[in-house]
mmCIF file of C-alpha atoms and ligand atoms in Angstrom:
data_model
loop_
_atom_site.group_PDB
_atom_site.id
_atom_site.type_symbol
_atom_site.label_atom_id
_atom_site.label_comp_id
_atom_site.label_asym_id
_atom_site.label_seq_id
_atom_site.Cartn_x
_atom_site.Cartn_y
_atom_site.Cartn_z
ATOM 1 C CA MET A 1 0.000 0.000 0.000
ATOM 2 C CA GLN A 2 2.696 2.490 1.094
ATOM 3 C CA LYS A 3 4.806 1.272 -1.872
ATOM 4 C CA ASP A 4 2.023 2.255 -4.317
ATOM 5 C CA LEU A 5 1.653 5.644 -2.632
ATOM 6 C CA LEU A 6 5.389 6.179 -2.728
ATOM 7 C CA ASP A 7 5.505 5.348 -6.464
ATOM 8 C CA GLU A 8 2.613 7.706 -7.166
ATOM 9 C CA ALA A 9 4.262 10.492 -5.154
ATOM 10 C CA ARG A 10 7.574 9.932 -6.963
ATOM 11 C CA ARG A 11 5.790 10.134 -10.294
ATOM 12 C CA LEU A 12 4.125 13.443 -9.372
ATOM 13 C CA LEU A 13 7.366 14.930 -8.084
ATOM 14 C CA HIS A 14 9.383 13.889 -11.130
ATOM 15 C CA LYS A 15 6.814 15.314 -13.541
ATOM 16 C CA ALA A 16 6.450 18.648 -11.723
ATOM 17 C CA THR A 17 8.309 21.717 -12.954
ATOM 18 C CA SER A 18 7.291 23.812 -9.931
ATOM 19 C CA ILE A 19 7.499 22.440 -6.393
ATOM 20 C CA CYS A 20 6.995 24.135 -3.062
ATOM 21 C CA VAL A 21 8.238 22.419 0.101
ATOM 22 C CA LEU A 22 7.217 23.171 3.670
ATOM 23 C CA THR A 23 9.286 21.646 6.453
ATOM 24 C CA GLY A 24 8.969 21.510 10.210
ATOM 25 C CA ALA A 25 10.890 20.254 13.215
ATOM 26 C CA GLY A 26 10.432 16.572 12.267
ATOM 27 C CA VAL A 27 12.852 17.028 9.361
ATOM 28 C CA SER A 28 15.647 17.820 11.825
ATOM 29 C CA ALA A 29 14.669 15.141 14.349
ATOM 30 C CA GLU A 30 16.990 12.536 12.851
ATOM 31 C CA SER A 31 19.850 15.037 13.187
ATOM 32 C CA GLY A 32 19.189 15.080 16.928
ATOM 33 C CA VAL A 33 17.233 18.355 17.176
ATOM 34 C CA PRO A 34 14.215 18.008 19.470
ATOM 35 C CA THR A 35 10.776 18.664 17.988
ATOM 36 C CA PHE A 36 8.119 20.663 19.852
ATOM 37 C CA ARG A 37 5.057 18.491 20.298
ATOM 38 C CA ASP A 38 6.289 14.884 20.187
ATOM 39 C CA LYS A 39 6.636 12.846 23.376
ATOM 40 C CA ASN A 40 9.967 14.449 24.337
ATOM 41 C CA GLY A 41 9.304 17.678 22.473
ATOM 42 C CA LEU A 42 10.351 21.097 23.781
ATOM 43 C CA TRP A 43 6.785 22.248 24.425
ATOM 44 C CA ARG A 44 6.082 19.060 26.406
ATOM 45 C CA ASN A 45 8.692 20.031 28.970
ATOM 46 C CA HIS A 46 8.622 23.827 28.777
ATOM 47 C CA ASP A 47 5.744 26.282 28.719
ATOM 48 C CA PRO A 48 5.993 28.192 25.419
ATOM 49 C CA MET A 49 4.154 31.138 26.976
ATOM 50 C CA GLN A 50 7.109 31.614 29.357
ATOM 51 C CA LEU A 51 9.801 31.210 26.717
ATOM 52 C CA ALA A 52 8.497 32.169 23.307
ATOM 53 C CA THR A 53 6.387 35.314 23.587
ATOM 54 C CA PRO A 54 7.377 39.007 23.578
ATOM 55 C CA GLU A 55 5.720 39.317 27.001
ATOM 56 C CA ALA A 56 7.890 36.540 28.445
ATOM 57 C CA PHE A 57 11.015 38.220 27.077
ATOM 58 C CA ALA A 58 10.017 41.579 28.573
ATOM 59 C CA ALA A 59 9.401 39.949 31.973
ATOM 60 C CA THR A 60 12.324 37.512 32.205
ATOM 61 C CA PRO A 61 14.884 38.041 29.425
ATOM 62 C CA ALA A 62 17.546 35.976 31.205
ATOM 63 C CA LEU A 63 15.263 32.930 31.358
ATOM 64 C CA VAL A 64 14.347 33.288 27.706
ATOM 65 C CA TRP A 65 18.041 33.663 26.741
ATOM 66 C CA GLU A 66 18.927 30.583 28.811
ATOM 67 C CA PHE A 67 16.475 28.582 26.698
ATOM 68 C CA TYR A 68 17.756 29.982 23.384
ATOM 69 C CA ASN A 69 21.425 29.628 24.399
ATOM 70 C CA HIS A 70 20.686 25.998 25.208
ATOM 71 C CA ARG A 71 19.142 25.535 21.754
ATOM 72 C CA ARG A 72 22.116 27.265 20.085
ATOM 73 C CA ARG A 73 24.506 24.867 21.855
ATOM 74 C CA CYS A 74 22.430 21.837 20.793
ATOM 75 C CA ILE A 75 22.162 22.928 17.193
ATOM 76 C CA ALA A 76 25.847 23.840 16.877
ATOM 77 C CA ALA A 77 26.689 20.193 17.467
ATOM 78 C CA VAL A 78 24.432 18.593 14.830
ATOM 79 C CA GLU A 79 24.661 17.886 11.111
ATOM 80 C CA PRO A 80 22.032 17.784 8.351
ATOM 81 C CA ASN A 81 20.535 14.365 7.639
ATOM 82 C CA ALA A 82 19.604 12.547 4.427
ATOM 83 C CA GLY A 83 16.266 14.390 4.255
ATOM 84 C CA HIS A 84 17.934 17.816 4.240
ATOM 85 C CA LEU A 85 20.418 16.601 1.621
ATOM 86 C CA ALA A 86 17.664 15.235 -0.646
ATOM 87 C CA LEU A 87 15.858 18.601 -0.549
ATOM 88 C CA ALA A 88 19.083 20.456 -1.374
ATOM 89 C CA ALA A 89 19.602 18.135 -4.376
ATOM 90 C CA LEU A 90 16.026 18.790 -5.533
ATOM 91 C CA GLU A 91 16.666 22.538 -5.516
ATOM 92 C CA ARG A 92 19.789 22.063 -7.644
ATOM 93 C CA ARG A 93 17.955 20.240 -10.406
ATOM 94 C CA LEU A 94 14.659 22.136 -10.522
ATOM 95 C CA HIS A 95 14.396 25.709 -11.703
ATOM 96 C CA ASP A 96 11.283 26.571 -9.684
ATOM 97 C CA CYS A 97 11.749 24.994 -6.252
ATOM 98 C CA THR A 98 10.901 26.918 -3.091
ATOM 99 C CA LEU A 99 11.748 25.644 0.363
ATOM 100 C CA ALA A 100 9.817 27.303 3.175
ATOM 101 C CA THR A 101 10.800 26.132 6.620
ATOM 102 C CA GLN A 102 9.478 26.672 10.108
ATOM 103 C CA ASN A 103 12.849 25.548 11.445
ATOM 104 C CA VAL A 104 15.320 27.993 12.932
ATOM 105 C CA ASP A 105 18.295 25.617 12.952
ATOM 106 C CA ARG A 106 19.809 26.503 9.541
ATOM 107 C CA LEU A 107 20.313 22.804 8.740
ATOM 108 C CA HIS A 108 18.764 23.193 5.279
ATOM 109 C CA GLN A 109 21.425 25.780 4.430
ATOM 110 C CA LYS A 110 24.137 23.592 5.966
ATOM 111 C CA ALA A 111 22.950 20.792 3.640
ATOM 112 C CA GLY A 112 23.359 23.060 0.612
ATOM 113 C CA SER A 113 19.904 24.591 0.068
ATOM 114 C CA ARG A 114 20.368 28.190 -1.043
ATOM 115 C CA ASN A 115 16.891 29.527 -1.483
ATOM 116 C CA VAL A 116 15.396 28.958 1.985
ATOM 117 C CA LEU A 117 12.477 31.003 3.282
ATOM 118 C CA GLU A 118 12.792 31.063 7.067
ATOM 119 C CA LEU A 119 9.212 31.627 8.165
ATOM 120 C CA HIS A 120 10.059 31.605 11.878
ATOM 121 C CA GLY A 121 13.418 33.394 11.738
ATOM 122 C CA ASP A 122 16.688 31.741 12.714
ATOM 123 C CA LEU A 123 18.617 30.951 15.856
ATOM 124 C CA TRP A 124 21.976 32.325 14.760
ATOM 125 C CA THR A 125 20.853 35.917 14.268
ATOM 126 C CA THR A 126 20.175 38.435 17.016
ATOM 127 C CA ARG A 127 18.038 41.554 16.792
ATOM 128 C CA CYS A 128 18.416 44.670 18.910
ATOM 129 C CA THR A 129 15.244 45.564 20.799
ATOM 130 C CA ALA A 130 16.301 49.235 20.747
ATOM 131 C CA CYS A 131 17.750 50.000 17.297
ATOM 132 C CA GLY A 132 16.480 46.935 15.402
ATOM 133 C CA VAL A 133 19.898 45.964 13.989
ATOM 134 C CA ARG A 134 20.180 42.307 13.033
ATOM 135 C CA GLN A 135 23.476 40.512 13.381
ATOM 136 C CA GLU A 136 24.671 36.976 12.695
ATOM 137 C CA ASP A 137 26.555 35.558 15.645
ATOM 138 C CA SER A 138 27.664 31.945 15.852
ATOM 139 C CA THR A 139 28.773 32.164 19.492
ATOM 140 C CA HIS A 140 27.215 29.130 21.156
ATOM 141 C CA ASP A 141 26.257 30.932 24.344
ATOM 142 C CA LEU A 142 25.540 34.664 24.331
ATOM 143 C CA GLY A 143 25.008 34.922 28.086
ATOM 144 C CA ALA A 144 21.984 36.093 30.069
ATOM 145 C CA ARG A 145 21.691 39.679 28.777
ATOM 146 C CA PRO A 146 23.560 40.149 25.491
ATOM 147 C CA LEU A 147 23.824 43.804 24.462
ATOM 148 C CA CYS A 148 23.886 45.474 21.047
ATOM 149 C CA PRO A 149 27.435 46.454 20.016
ATOM 150 C CA ALA A 150 25.989 49.440 18.132
ATOM 151 C CA CYS A 151 23.697 51.063 20.715
ATOM 152 C CA GLY A 152 23.909 49.030 23.948
ATOM 153 C CA GLY A 153 20.256 47.920 23.745
ATOM 154 C CA LEU A 154 19.159 44.441 24.816
ATOM 155 C CA LEU A 155 19.449 41.825 22.052
ATOM 156 C CA ARG A 156 16.761 39.232 21.403
ATOM 157 C CA PRO A 157 16.837 36.079 19.292
ATOM 158 C CA ASN A 158 15.706 36.749 15.709
ATOM 159 C CA VAL A 159 12.950 34.175 15.921
ATOM 160 C CA VAL A 160 9.206 34.571 15.607
ATOM 161 C CA TRP A 161 7.416 34.263 18.917
ATOM 162 C CA PHE A 162 3.771 33.474 19.544
ATOM 163 C CA GLY A 163 1.658 36.519 18.792
ATOM 164 C CA GLU A 164 4.221 37.994 16.366
ATOM 165 C CA LEU A 165 3.984 38.474 12.617
ATOM 166 C CA LEU A 166 6.023 36.298 10.292
ATOM 167 C CA PRO A 167 8.802 38.079 8.343
ATOM 168 C CA GLN A 168 6.601 39.560 5.632
ATOM 169 C CA ASP A 169 9.080 39.172 2.805
ATOM 170 C CA ALA A 170 9.595 35.439 3.403
ATOM 171 C CA TRP A 171 5.889 34.888 3.954
ATOM 172 C CA GLY A 172 4.955 36.731 0.747
ATOM 173 C CA GLN A 173 7.410 34.636 -1.273
ATOM 174 C CA ALA A 174 6.167 31.411 0.331
ATOM 175 C CA LEU A 175 2.547 32.302 -0.468
ATOM 176 C CA ALA A 176 3.402 33.082 -4.069
ATOM 177 C CA ALA A 177 5.261 29.753 -4.398
ATOM 178 C CA ALA A 178 2.367 27.843 -2.836
ATOM 179 C CA LYS A 179 -0.050 29.434 -5.269
ATOM 180 C CA ARG A 180 1.975 28.642 -8.414
ATOM 181 C CA CYS A 181 3.388 25.193 -7.592
ATOM 182 C CA GLN A 182 2.148 21.960 -9.122
ATOM 183 C CA VAL A 183 3.207 19.878 -6.117
ATOM 184 C CA MET A 184 3.322 20.929 -2.481
ATOM 185 C CA LEU A 185 5.529 18.642 -0.401
ATOM 186 C CA VAL A 186 5.079 18.931 3.362
ATOM 187 C CA ALA A 187 7.486 17.149 5.710
ATOM 188 C CA GLY A 188 7.916 16.777 9.454
ATOM 189 C CA THR A 189 5.364 19.202 10.774
ATOM 190 C CA SER A 190 2.362 18.778 13.038
ATOM 191 C CA ALA A 191 0.822 21.578 10.924
ATOM 192 C CA THR A 192 -0.696 23.152 13.999
ATOM 193 C CA VAL A 193 0.955 26.569 13.851
ATOM 194 C CA GLN A 194 -0.600 29.192 11.624
ATOM 195 C CA PRO A 195 -0.148 30.752 9.206
ATOM 196 C CA ALA A 196 2.633 28.367 8.068
ATOM 197 C CA ALA A 197 0.329 25.358 8.146
ATOM 198 C CA SER A 198 -2.134 27.068 5.814
ATOM 199 C CA LEU A 199 0.395 27.100 2.941
ATOM 200 C CA ALA A 200 -0.468 23.551 1.895
ATOM 201 C CA LEU A 201 -4.191 24.213 1.795
ATOM 202 C CA MET A 202 -3.548 27.401 -0.130
ATOM 203 C CA ALA A 203 -1.534 25.375 -2.653
ATOM 204 C CA ARG A 204 -4.348 22.873 -2.996
ATOM 205 C CA GLU A 205 -6.923 25.597 -3.561
ATOM 206 C CA HIS A 206 -4.729 26.763 -6.432
ATOM 207 C CA GLY A 207 -4.610 23.335 -8.037
ATOM 208 C CA ALA A 208 -1.479 21.721 -6.551
ATOM 209 C CA ARG A 209 -1.305 18.100 -5.438
ATOM 210 C CA VAL A 210 -0.263 17.850 -1.802
ATOM 211 C CA ILE A 211 2.155 15.154 -0.581
ATOM 212 C CA SER A 212 2.746 14.762 3.133
ATOM 213 C CA CYS A 213 5.687 12.917 4.751
ATOM 214 C CA ASN A 214 5.290 12.615 8.484
ATOM 215 C CA LEU A 215 5.952 10.173 11.285
ATOM 216 C CA GLU A 216 2.392 10.417 12.544
ATOM 217 C CA SER A 217 -0.956 11.225 11.012
ATOM 218 C CA THR A 218 -1.893 14.923 11.246
ATOM 219 C CA ALA A 219 -4.858 17.044 10.174
ATOM 220 C CA LEU A 220 -2.811 18.033 7.149
ATOM 221 C CA SER A 221 -1.792 14.499 6.197
ATOM 222 C CA LYS A 222 -5.479 13.570 6.315
ATOM 223 C CA ALA A 223 -6.231 16.358 3.850
ATOM 224 C CA ALA A 224 -3.250 15.554 1.588
ATOM 225 C CA ASP A 225 -3.606 13.807 -1.776
ATOM 226 C CA ILE A 226 -0.852 11.399 -0.762
ATOM 227 C CA ALA A 227 0.139 10.852 2.860
ATOM 228 C CA LEU A 228 3.321 8.892 3.500
ATOM 229 C CA GLN A 229 4.007 7.824 7.037
ATOM 230 C CA GLY A 230 7.610 7.410 8.185
ATOM 231 C CA LYS A 231 10.852 9.229 8.860
ATOM 232 C CA SER A 232 11.624 12.095 6.527
ATOM 233 C CA GLY A 233 15.307 11.133 6.525
ATOM 234 C CA GLU A 234 14.256 7.877 4.853
ATOM 235 C CA LEU A 235 11.235 8.969 2.817
ATOM 236 C CA LEU A 236 12.607 12.156 1.247
ATOM 237 C CA PRO A 237 15.656 10.472 -0.365
ATOM 238 C CA LEU A 238 13.378 7.725 -1.735
ATOM 239 C CA LEU A 239 10.902 10.262 -3.068
ATOM 240 C CA LEU A 240 13.366 12.702 -4.548
ATOM 241 C CA GLU A 241 16.224 10.594 -5.888
ATOM 242 C CA ALA A 242 16.977 11.633 -9.472
HETATM 243 P P1 LIG B 301 6.038 19.897 15.917
HETATM 244 O O1 LIG B 301 6.872 19.404 17.039
HETATM 245 O O2 LIG B 301 4.737 20.520 16.254
HETATM 246 O O3 LIG B 301 5.741 18.708 14.904
HETATM 247 C C1 LIG B 301 6.758 17.870 14.428
HETATM 248 C C2 LIG B 301 6.127 16.789 13.567
HETATM 249 O O4 LIG B 301 7.162 16.033 12.983
HETATM 250 C C3 LIG B 301 5.234 15.819 14.334
HETATM 251 O O5 LIG B 301 4.011 15.635 13.621
HETATM 252 C C4 LIG B 301 6.058 14.518 14.350
HETATM 253 O O6 LIG B 301 5.261 13.353 14.304
HETATM 254 C C5 LIG B 301 6.862 14.655 13.108
HETATM 255 N N1 LIG B 301 8.145 13.933 13.131
HETATM 256 C C6 LIG B 301 8.958 13.697 14.199
HETATM 257 N N2 LIG B 301 10.066 13.045 13.808
HETATM 258 C C7 LIG B 301 9.950 12.894 12.465
HETATM 259 C C8 LIG B 301 10.785 12.309 11.460
HETATM 260 N N3 LIG B 301 11.966 11.749 11.746
HETATM 261 N N4 LIG B 301 10.332 12.322 10.185
HETATM 262 C C9 LIG B 301 9.143 12.883 9.860
HETATM 263 N N5 LIG B 301 8.321 13.433 10.763
HETATM 264 C C10 LIG B 301 8.727 13.458 12.046
HETATM 265 O O7 LIG B 301 6.950 20.888 15.048
HETATM 266 P P2 LIG B 301 6.497 21.948 13.961
HETATM 267 O O8 LIG B 301 5.311 21.497 13.228
HETATM 268 O O9 LIG B 301 7.698 22.309 13.189
HETATM 269 O O10 LIG B 301 7.508 27.798 16.215
HETATM 270 O O11 LIG B 301 6.096 23.170 14.895
HETATM 271 C C11 LIG B 301 5.720 24.388 14.301
HETATM 272 C C12 LIG B 301 6.194 25.530 15.136
HETATM 273 O O12 LIG B 301 5.746 25.355 16.478
HETATM 274 C C13 LIG B 301 7.698 25.629 15.278
HETATM 275 O O13 LIG B 301 8.311 26.294 14.183
HETATM 276 C C14 LIG B 301 7.851 26.440 16.533
HETATM 277 C C15 LIG B 301 6.788 25.801 17.400
HETATM 278 O O14 LIG B 301 6.204 26.650 18.320
HETATM 279 C C16 LIG B 301 8.118 28.787 16.855
HETATM 280 O O15 LIG B 301 8.963 28.622 17.722
HETATM 281 C C17 LIG B 301 7.657 30.132 16.390
#
């Protein structure tokens, strides 16, 4: 059964000249990056309202930085997996391939993807809460109250927190790609966080076939044309091999 679905998905992907991909934390799970809502996920052990909202940062910046410094240390030590590499290879051989990710770990770029839309920001960039300057910084631990070298203001992680808008440029490009693609490939996301999760439905409304690759069944996989269940590090190479 899964073999037939896999063959059908491969056929669709090989025929398509325009593909949009949406990834989530599950794609990095096999690299050793924790997801959010699985059994040992970050939001199972930490309250996101105390760590990932602008209000939490205003109240307890040191606690929020402790959490993000911990994530920076974890991510510094990991490597992309076969799923990331398969997506990077897809981008190299297809003219119109857009990769929108909810991940902030930069593993897609480390695997060789160049055109990555980071819908939720990234962990390696800081943003000054006073002057707004963004700066890449690969230091693993920035301490409890990192300050802006330009103006002395408090720095925050350049990630999107609950209640905040997505970076409008990346979101606009992702929407446009979802609307024009022939195949929308969604991998490793519980598809519970909006508006990212709505990209696949948007694609379908505009005529795309939706393929989902996820360890568990989700609302999105139920709505997909083809839902493949398994690890993205195994499924994506099988689906995308040239
Ligand atoms: P979740 O943790 O909500 O979902 C991860 C999904 O990946 C689950 O459905 C898992 O079953 C699946 N999964 C786990 N391991 C997998 C594997 N090896 N292969 C394939 N699938 C696997 O993570 P996201 O959907 O990415 O936002 O969460 C969305 C957003 O919620 C995140 O970007 C983050 C969080 O709050 C912010 O921090 C703004």
